[in-house]
mmCIF file of C-alpha atoms in Angstrom:
data_model
loop_
_atom_site.group_PDB
_atom_site.id
_atom_site.type_symbol
_atom_site.label_atom_id
_atom_site.label_comp_id
_atom_site.label_asym_id
_atom_site.label_seq_id
_atom_site.Cartn_x
_atom_site.Cartn_y
_atom_site.Cartn_z
ATOM 1 C CA MET A 93 -33.119 -11.979 9.912
ATOM 2 C CA VAL A 94 -30.447 -9.859 9.168
ATOM 3 C CA LEU A 95 -28.263 -10.127 6.070
ATOM 4 C CA VAL A 96 -24.786 -8.926 5.650
ATOM 5 C CA CYS A 97 -22.193 -8.811 2.833
ATOM 6 C CA ASN A 98 -18.685 -9.658 2.579
ATOM 7 C CA GLU A 99 -15.902 -8.259 0.572
ATOM 8 C CA LYS A 100 -16.723 -10.635 -2.477
ATOM 9 C CA GLY A 101 -20.473 -9.302 -2.235
ATOM 10 C CA VAL A 102 -21.555 -12.802 -1.168
ATOM 11 C CA LYS A 103 -24.575 -12.739 1.333
ATOM 12 C CA TYR A 104 -24.035 -14.619 4.400
ATOM 13 C CA VAL A 105 -27.035 -14.990 7.116
ATOM 14 C CA PHE A 106 -25.712 -13.297 10.126
ATOM 15 C CA TRP A 107 -26.610 -15.733 12.881
ATOM 16 C CA LYS A 108 -24.952 -18.532 10.601
ATOM 17 C CA LYS A 109 -21.839 -16.551 10.382
ATOM 18 C CA LEU A 110 -21.810 -15.860 14.124
ATOM 19 C CA LYS A 111 -21.963 -19.407 14.748
ATOM 20 C CA LYS A 112 -19.112 -20.294 12.287
ATOM 21 C CA GLN A 113 -17.014 -17.551 14.254
ATOM 22 C CA SER A 114 -18.270 -18.651 17.748
ATOM 23 C CA PHE A 115 -14.643 -19.521 19.047
ATOM 24 C CA TYR A 116 -13.432 -15.885 18.137
ATOM 25 C CA GLN A 117 -16.511 -14.437 19.557
ATOM 26 C CA ALA A 118 -16.069 -16.275 22.788
ATOM 27 C CA MET A 119 -12.514 -14.812 22.744
ATOM 28 C CA VAL A 120 -13.707 -11.245 22.531
ATOM 29 C CA LEU A 121 -16.424 -11.577 24.840
ATOM 30 C CA PRO A 122 -14.557 -11.360 28.201
ATOM 31 C CA SER A 123 -13.147 -7.897 26.775
ATOM 32 C CA VAL A 124 -16.707 -6.917 25.952
ATOM 33 C CA ILE A 125 -17.950 -7.951 29.522
ATOM 34 C CA PHE A 126 -14.927 -5.989 31.138
ATOM 35 C CA MET A 127 -15.740 -2.744 29.199
ATOM 36 C CA ILE A 128 -19.556 -2.912 30.076
ATOM 37 C CA ILE A 129 -18.568 -3.404 33.685
ATOM 38 C CA PHE A 130 -15.940 -0.714 34.068
ATOM 39 C CA ASN A 131 -16.477 1.536 31.232
ATOM 40 C CA PHE A 132 -20.396 1.676 30.833
ATOM 41 C CA VAL A 133 -21.839 0.654 34.032
ATOM 42 C CA PRO A 134 -19.796 3.597 35.934
ATOM 43 C CA MET A 135 -21.285 6.228 33.390
ATOM 44 C CA TYR A 136 -24.418 6.265 35.634
ATOM 45 C CA GLY A 137 -22.533 8.269 38.100
ATOM 46 C CA ILE A 138 -22.377 10.864 35.607
ATOM 47 C CA ILE A 139 -25.757 12.178 36.727
ATOM 48 C CA ILE A 140 -24.345 13.629 39.873
ATOM 49 C CA ALA A 141 -23.053 16.401 37.824
ATOM 50 C CA PHE A 142 -26.688 17.549 37.823
ATOM 51 C CA LYS A 143 -27.153 16.699 41.528
ATOM 52 C CA ASP A 144 -26.282 18.311 44.960
ATOM 53 C CA TYR A 145 -24.482 14.844 45.591
ATOM 54 C CA SER A 146 -22.562 14.138 49.016
ATOM 55 C CA VAL A 147 -20.996 10.867 50.446
ATOM 56 C CA LEU A 148 -24.017 10.932 52.964
ATOM 57 C CA ASP A 149 -26.814 10.635 50.313
ATOM 58 C CA THR A 150 -27.356 7.973 47.601
ATOM 59 C CA ILE A 151 -26.958 9.257 43.842
ATOM 60 C CA GLY A 152 -30.797 8.650 43.479
ATOM 61 C CA ASN A 153 -31.824 10.345 46.844
ATOM 62 C CA ALA A 154 -29.583 13.430 46.087
ATOM 63 C CA PRO A 155 -31.753 16.663 44.987
ATOM 64 C CA TRP A 156 -31.579 17.849 41.239
ATOM 65 C CA VAL A 157 -29.756 21.375 40.947
ATOM 66 C CA GLY A 158 -29.737 21.323 36.955
ATOM 67 C CA LEU A 159 -26.967 23.042 35.196
ATOM 68 C CA ASP A 160 -25.715 25.032 38.329
ATOM 69 C CA TYR A 161 -22.244 23.252 38.690
ATOM 70 C CA PHE A 162 -21.628 24.060 34.962
ATOM 71 C CA LYS A 163 -22.363 27.684 35.494
ATOM 72 C CA GLU A 164 -20.296 27.831 38.655
ATOM 73 C CA PHE A 165 -17.380 26.381 36.591
ATOM 74 C CA PHE A 166 -17.815 28.991 33.736
ATOM 75 C CA SER A 167 -17.848 31.726 36.458
ATOM 76 C CA ASP A 168 -14.972 30.260 38.270
ATOM 77 C CA PRO A 169 -11.743 32.601 38.579
ATOM 78 C CA LYS A 170 -9.657 29.572 37.593
ATOM 79 C CA PHE A 171 -11.503 28.626 34.555
ATOM 80 C CA TRP A 172 -9.513 30.702 32.238
ATOM 81 C CA LEU A 173 -6.240 29.751 33.899
ATOM 82 C CA VAL A 174 -6.946 25.983 33.574
ATOM 83 C CA VAL A 175 -8.462 26.006 30.081
ATOM 84 C CA LYS A 176 -5.661 28.102 28.788
ATOM 85 C CA ASN A 177 -2.974 25.798 30.450
ATOM 86 C CA THR A 178 -4.674 22.643 29.089
ATOM 87 C CA PHE A 179 -4.903 23.896 25.383
ATOM 88 C CA GLY A 180 -1.762 25.439 25.424
ATOM 89 C CA ILE A 181 0.486 22.589 26.852
ATOM 90 C CA SER A 182 -1.601 20.020 24.760
ATOM 91 C CA PHE A 183 -1.326 22.190 21.695
ATOM 92 C CA PHE A 184 2.335 22.287 21.743
ATOM 93 C CA LYS A 185 2.495 18.607 22.429
ATOM 94 C CA LEU A 186 0.456 17.951 19.344
ATOM 95 C CA ILE A 187 2.346 20.166 16.895
ATOM 96 C CA ILE A 188 5.788 18.972 18.110
ATOM 97 C CA GLY A 189 5.206 15.562 18.982
ATOM 98 C CA PHE A 190 3.108 14.477 16.101
ATOM 99 C CA PRO A 191 5.165 15.267 13.158
ATOM 100 C CA LEU A 192 8.214 14.313 15.079
ATOM 101 C CA ALA A 193 6.834 10.747 15.551
ATOM 102 C CA ILE A 194 6.200 10.411 11.689
ATOM 103 C CA LEU A 195 9.815 11.734 11.039
ATOM 104 C CA LEU A 196 11.350 9.233 13.441
ATOM 105 C CA ALA A 197 9.291 6.350 11.952
ATOM 106 C CA VAL A 198 10.448 7.527 8.353
ATOM 107 C CA LEU A 199 14.110 7.627 9.427
ATOM 108 C CA VAL A 200 14.110 4.067 11.369
ATOM 109 C CA ASN A 201 12.276 2.481 8.205
ATOM 110 C CA GLU A 202 15.176 3.939 5.925
ATOM 111 C CA LEU A 203 17.808 1.985 8.182
ATOM 112 C CA PHE A 204 19.086 -1.112 6.333
ATOM 113 C CA ASN A 205 20.975 -2.826 8.905
ATOM 114 C CA ALA A 206 18.287 -4.755 10.867
ATOM 115 C CA LYS A 207 20.037 -5.129 14.185
ATOM 116 C CA PHE A 208 20.868 -1.268 14.473
ATOM 117 C CA LYS A 209 17.039 -0.599 13.316
ATOM 118 C CA LYS A 210 15.881 -2.906 16.066
ATOM 119 C CA MET A 211 18.258 -1.202 18.579
ATOM 120 C CA VAL A 212 17.053 2.128 17.618
ATOM 121 C CA GLN A 213 13.298 1.138 17.986
ATOM 122 C CA THR A 214 13.980 -0.491 21.415
ATOM 123 C CA VAL A 215 15.858 2.547 22.689
ATOM 124 C CA SER A 216 13.191 4.904 21.544
ATOM 125 C CA TYR A 217 10.386 2.714 23.225
ATOM 126 C CA LEU A 218 12.069 2.598 26.616
ATOM 127 C CA PRO A 219 10.901 5.834 27.904
ATOM 128 C CA HIS A 220 7.354 4.913 27.294
ATOM 129 C CA PHE A 221 7.608 2.185 29.993
ATOM 130 C CA LEU A 222 8.756 4.635 32.602
ATOM 131 C CA SER A 223 6.181 5.832 34.979
ATOM 132 C CA TRP A 224 6.107 9.737 35.528
ATOM 133 C CA VAL A 225 6.905 9.047 39.094
ATOM 134 C CA ILE A 226 10.283 7.963 37.964
ATOM 135 C CA LEU A 227 10.710 10.038 34.951
ATOM 136 C CA GLY A 228 9.432 13.059 36.799
ATOM 137 C CA GLY A 229 11.995 12.416 39.567
ATOM 138 C CA MET A 230 14.826 12.239 36.912
ATOM 139 C CA PHE A 231 13.773 15.619 35.297
ATOM 140 C CA ILE A 232 13.296 17.358 38.720
ATOM 141 C CA SER A 233 16.917 16.145 39.578
ATOM 142 C CA TRP A 234 18.218 17.215 35.969
ATOM 143 C CA LEU A 235 16.643 20.732 36.318
ATOM 144 C CA SER A 236 17.628 21.527 39.836
ATOM 145 C CA ASP A 237 20.118 24.132 40.872
ATOM 146 C CA SER A 238 23.213 21.745 40.793
ATOM 147 C CA GLY A 239 21.441 19.450 38.022
ATOM 148 C CA LEU A 240 22.689 18.218 34.903
ATOM 149 C CA VAL A 241 21.242 21.052 32.601
ATOM 150 C CA ASN A 242 22.478 23.727 34.800
ATOM 151 C CA ASN A 243 25.984 22.286 34.794
ATOM 152 C CA LEU A 244 26.079 21.816 31.102
ATOM 153 C CA LEU A 245 24.696 25.417 30.312
ATOM 154 C CA MET A 246 27.187 27.029 32.775
ATOM 155 C CA ASP A 247 30.109 24.987 31.190
ATOM 156 C CA ALA A 248 29.195 26.063 27.812
ATOM 157 C CA SER A 249 29.028 29.755 29.250
ATOM 158 C CA ILE A 250 25.311 30.141 28.177
ATOM 159 C CA ILE A 251 24.231 30.912 31.610
ATOM 160 C CA LYS A 252 26.231 32.596 34.497
ATOM 161 C CA GLU A 253 24.237 31.479 37.385
ATOM 162 C CA PRO A 254 21.980 28.351 37.727
ATOM 163 C CA ILE A 255 18.481 28.771 37.229
ATOM 164 C CA ALA A 256 15.691 26.715 39.160
ATOM 165 C CA PHE A 257 13.679 25.705 36.149
ATOM 166 C CA LEU A 258 10.659 24.268 37.843
ATOM 167 C CA THR A 259 10.192 27.374 40.151
ATOM 168 C CA LYS A 260 10.017 29.714 37.066
ATOM 169 C CA PRO A 261 6.433 29.291 35.647
ATOM 170 C CA ASN A 262 7.727 30.594 32.202
ATOM 171 C CA TYR A 263 9.663 27.373 31.505
ATOM 172 C CA TYR A 264 7.010 24.991 32.836
ATOM 173 C CA TRP A 265 5.124 24.666 29.298
ATOM 174 C CA GLY A 266 8.491 23.784 27.637
ATOM 175 C CA ILE A 267 9.415 21.295 30.307
ATOM 176 C CA ALA A 268 6.025 19.573 30.136
ATOM 177 C CA VAL A 269 6.180 19.447 26.289
ATOM 178 C CA ILE A 270 9.808 18.289 26.158
ATOM 179 C CA SER A 271 9.387 15.586 28.521
ATOM 180 C CA ASP A 272 6.121 14.128 27.193
ATOM 181 C CA VAL A 273 7.610 14.232 23.373
ATOM 182 C CA TRP A 274 10.532 12.329 24.628
ATOM 183 C CA LYS A 275 8.564 9.699 26.598
ATOM 184 C CA GLU A 276 6.178 8.918 23.803
ATOM 185 C CA VAL A 277 7.638 9.681 20.636
ATOM 186 C CA GLY A 278 9.380 6.378 20.039
ATOM 187 C CA TRP A 279 6.161 4.588 21.138
ATOM 188 C CA ASN A 280 3.923 6.425 18.818
ATOM 189 C CA THR A 281 6.242 5.472 15.846
ATOM 190 C CA ILE A 282 4.810 1.994 16.091
ATOM 191 C CA LEU A 283 1.765 2.265 13.970
ATOM 192 C CA TYR A 284 3.599 4.260 11.231
ATOM 193 C CA ILE A 285 6.540 1.653 11.022
ATOM 194 C CA ALA A 286 4.102 -1.002 10.745
ATOM 195 C CA ALA A 287 2.196 0.769 8.140
ATOM 196 C CA MET A 288 5.426 1.306 5.978
ATOM 197 C CA THR A 289 6.366 -2.473 6.066
ATOM 198 C CA GLY A 290 3.101 -2.977 3.900
ATOM 199 C CA ILE A 291 4.445 -0.719 1.114
ATOM 200 C CA ASN A 292 5.181 -2.527 -2.041
ATOM 201 C CA PRO A 293 9.101 -2.538 -2.647
ATOM 202 C CA ALA A 294 8.565 -2.437 -6.307
ATOM 203 C CA LEU A 295 7.182 1.270 -5.873
ATOM 204 C CA TYR A 296 10.801 2.303 -4.474
ATOM 205 C CA GLU A 297 12.389 0.153 -7.119
ATOM 206 C CA ALA A 298 10.154 1.922 -9.990
ATOM 207 C CA ALA A 299 10.916 5.265 -8.420
ATOM 208 C CA LYS A 300 14.841 4.751 -8.424
ATOM 209 C CA MET A 301 14.725 3.645 -12.006
ATOM 210 C CA ASP A 302 13.064 7.145 -12.836
ATOM 211 C CA GLY A 303 15.748 8.905 -10.901
ATOM 212 C CA ALA A 304 13.877 9.674 -7.853
ATOM 213 C CA SER A 305 15.801 10.791 -4.739
ATOM 214 C CA LYS A 306 15.337 9.353 -1.561
ATOM 215 C CA PHE A 307 13.676 12.432 -0.178
ATOM 216 C CA GLN A 308 11.169 12.063 -3.346
ATOM 217 C CA GLN A 309 10.467 8.708 -2.621
ATOM 218 C CA ILE A 310 9.657 9.414 1.025
ATOM 219 C CA ILE A 311 7.368 12.405 -0.179
ATOM 220 C CA LYS A 312 5.395 10.573 -3.040
ATOM 221 C CA ILE A 313 5.386 7.090 -1.837
ATOM 222 C CA THR A 314 6.061 6.634 1.994
ATOM 223 C CA ILE A 315 3.867 9.329 3.343
ATOM 224 C CA PRO A 316 1.007 8.805 0.866
ATOM 225 C CA SER A 317 1.040 5.251 1.682
ATOM 226 C CA ILE A 318 0.593 5.932 5.262
ATOM 227 C CA ARG A 319 -2.111 8.769 5.215
ATOM 228 C CA ASN A 320 -4.749 6.647 6.640
ATOM 229 C CA ILE A 321 -2.765 5.825 9.646
ATOM 230 C CA ILE A 322 -1.713 9.510 9.931
ATOM 231 C CA ALA A 323 -5.466 10.802 9.815
ATOM 232 C CA LEU A 324 -6.500 8.228 12.260
ATOM 233 C CA THR A 325 -3.907 9.226 14.845
ATOM 234 C CA LEU A 326 -4.493 12.944 14.172
ATOM 235 C CA VAL A 327 -8.176 12.552 14.904
ATOM 236 C CA LEU A 328 -7.506 10.824 18.279
ATOM 237 C CA ALA A 329 -4.808 13.269 19.209
ATOM 238 C CA VAL A 330 -6.914 16.227 18.440
ATOM 239 C CA GLY A 331 -9.683 14.635 20.530
ATOM 240 C CA GLY A 332 -7.403 14.204 23.530
ATOM 241 C CA LEU A 333 -6.243 17.943 23.530
ATOM 242 C CA LEU A 334 -8.190 18.469 26.864
ATOM 243 C CA ASN A 335 -6.869 15.353 28.486
ATOM 244 C CA SER A 336 -3.614 16.847 29.799
ATOM 245 C CA ASN A 337 -1.405 14.031 31.293
ATOM 246 C CA LEU A 338 -2.394 14.268 35.000
ATOM 247 C CA ASP A 339 0.307 11.872 36.377
ATOM 248 C CA GLN A 340 3.065 14.281 34.685
ATOM 249 C CA THR A 341 1.174 17.679 36.101
ATOM 250 C CA LEU A 342 1.203 16.068 39.695
ATOM 251 C CA VAL A 343 4.848 15.032 39.550
ATOM 252 C CA LEU A 344 6.176 18.456 38.238
ATOM 253 C CA GLN A 345 3.827 20.890 39.586
ATOM 254 C CA ASN A 346 4.707 22.806 42.618
ATOM 255 C CA PRO A 347 2.965 26.174 44.382
ATOM 256 C CA VAL A 348 5.502 28.095 42.472
ATOM 257 C CA ASN A 349 4.703 27.167 39.168
ATOM 258 C CA TYR A 350 1.108 26.814 39.602
ATOM 259 C CA SER A 351 0.019 29.607 37.494
ATOM 260 C CA ALA A 352 1.370 27.653 34.452
ATOM 261 C CA SER A 353 0.943 24.054 35.296
ATOM 262 C CA GLU A 354 -2.601 23.785 36.663
ATOM 263 C CA VAL A 355 -4.809 21.968 33.879
ATOM 264 C CA ILE A 356 -8.453 20.827 34.051
ATOM 265 C CA ASN A 357 -7.485 17.261 34.935
ATOM 266 C CA SER A 358 -5.519 18.222 38.087
ATOM 267 C CA TYR A 359 -8.053 20.539 38.945
ATOM 268 C CA VAL A 360 -10.896 18.149 38.676
ATOM 269 C CA PHE A 361 -8.561 15.597 40.749
ATOM 270 C CA LYS A 362 -8.207 18.439 43.741
ATOM 271 C CA LEU A 363 -11.872 19.216 43.476
ATOM 272 C CA GLY A 364 -13.023 15.343 43.533
ATOM 273 C CA ILE A 365 -10.289 13.657 45.711
ATOM 274 C CA GLN A 366 -8.913 16.287 48.002
ATOM 275 C CA GLN A 367 -11.872 18.683 48.703
ATOM 276 C CA GLY A 368 -14.833 15.887 48.032
ATOM 277 C CA ASP A 369 -16.734 18.270 45.846
ATOM 278 C CA PHE A 370 -17.849 15.288 43.608
ATOM 279 C CA SER A 371 -20.849 16.764 41.897
ATOM 280 C CA TYR A 372 -18.761 19.994 40.746
ATOM 281 C CA SER A 373 -15.546 18.140 39.734
ATOM 282 C CA THR A 374 -18.070 15.510 37.625
ATOM 283 C CA ALA A 375 -19.459 18.630 35.898
ATOM 284 C CA VAL A 376 -16.028 19.795 35.048
ATOM 285 C CA GLY A 377 -15.057 16.320 33.798
ATOM 286 C CA LEU A 378 -18.320 15.988 31.821
ATOM 287 C CA PHE A 379 -17.623 19.351 30.108
ATOM 288 C CA THR A 380 -14.216 18.252 29.127
ATOM 289 C CA SER A 381 -15.664 14.971 27.694
ATOM 290 C CA VAL A 382 -18.144 16.793 25.460
ATOM 291 C CA VAL A 383 -15.669 19.145 24.244
ATOM 292 C CA SER A 384 -13.392 16.241 23.407
ATOM 293 C CA LEU A 385 -16.192 14.544 21.652
ATOM 294 C CA VAL A 386 -16.772 17.815 19.517
ATOM 295 C CA LEU A 387 -13.085 17.971 18.740
ATOM 296 C CA VAL A 388 -13.180 14.392 17.561
ATOM 297 C CA VAL A 389 -16.014 14.565 15.049
ATOM 298 C CA ALA A 390 -14.706 18.102 13.557
ATOM 299 C CA SER A 391 -11.131 16.513 13.194
ATOM 300 C CA HIS A 392 -12.725 13.749 11.616
ATOM 301 C CA TYR A 393 -14.784 15.804 9.043
ATOM 302 C CA ALA A 394 -11.815 18.054 8.455
ATOM 303 C CA THR A 395 -9.359 15.392 7.882
ATOM 304 C CA LYS A 396 -12.278 13.588 5.333
ATOM 305 C CA LYS A 397 -12.577 16.647 3.802
ATOM 306 C CA ILE A 398 -8.957 17.356 3.294
ATOM 307 C CA SER A 399 -7.628 14.004 2.372
ATOM 308 C CA ASP A 400 -10.750 12.264 1.624
ATOM 309 C CA THR A 401 -9.864 9.770 4.375
ATOM 310 C CA SER A 402 -12.449 8.352 6.630
ATOM 311 C CA VAL A 403 -11.583 6.752 9.962
ATOM 312 C CA PHE A 404 -15.098 5.950 10.812
#
């Protein structure tokens, strides 16, 4: 029989506690079943990365090829291109979007007018609910020769002739980063704002009595109070470095900016869906997942080492 301890150090019999929480356990059960069916059972298909699979074979009958598809990916002429674009775009999204979400959350938290605060939050959340099909169409229109951006730049005499931004590979990383940050920065503030509501107001009152400025209150009270949430979101963000937004890429990509826009996810999509090379695309996807897992573990230990904060 398994024994567990609650926060007060009192021991309970595991099965007795499970029975006591049977109503809540029943509420969780559908989600667990959903995850098993749609998240864990399909993982059986990963083995086609090690097999020469085609739609004419079953997974079991396909011949084993070992690590051939992984070796093929590493020697693929497009390997360094997709890896560079994936890491580059994701890295700039992280170093710009991550601190900007914290800054916006701090600014929203400092607003005293409740109605204005709610309005700012609502407006900042709205882009998150727009699909990349709609949002990408808006950006394509704004960035066209006769679009809003070119008109503003020409009216301000910054440029003399319109620039077709999406046909210039040099501009693509910036467009991808700015559009993604604009879409998600408001939504990413939710956790930080929720954490800030739990800070004891007496700490701010004591700081005011000691003569602390608003900036000092933010640095000494607000940021340290939400450091666990910051550590958690940072670990998850680093783990997702290789998961560049596929929807965004497919909407904004065109043959002219291909050299800057092709990322691992879009490369896997084209190999698997458009060319039917399921084994090779699965091997590339598995490689991405393994690297992401390594990044999550490494960032977790780095965060724990630096801030003594553990998220697991």
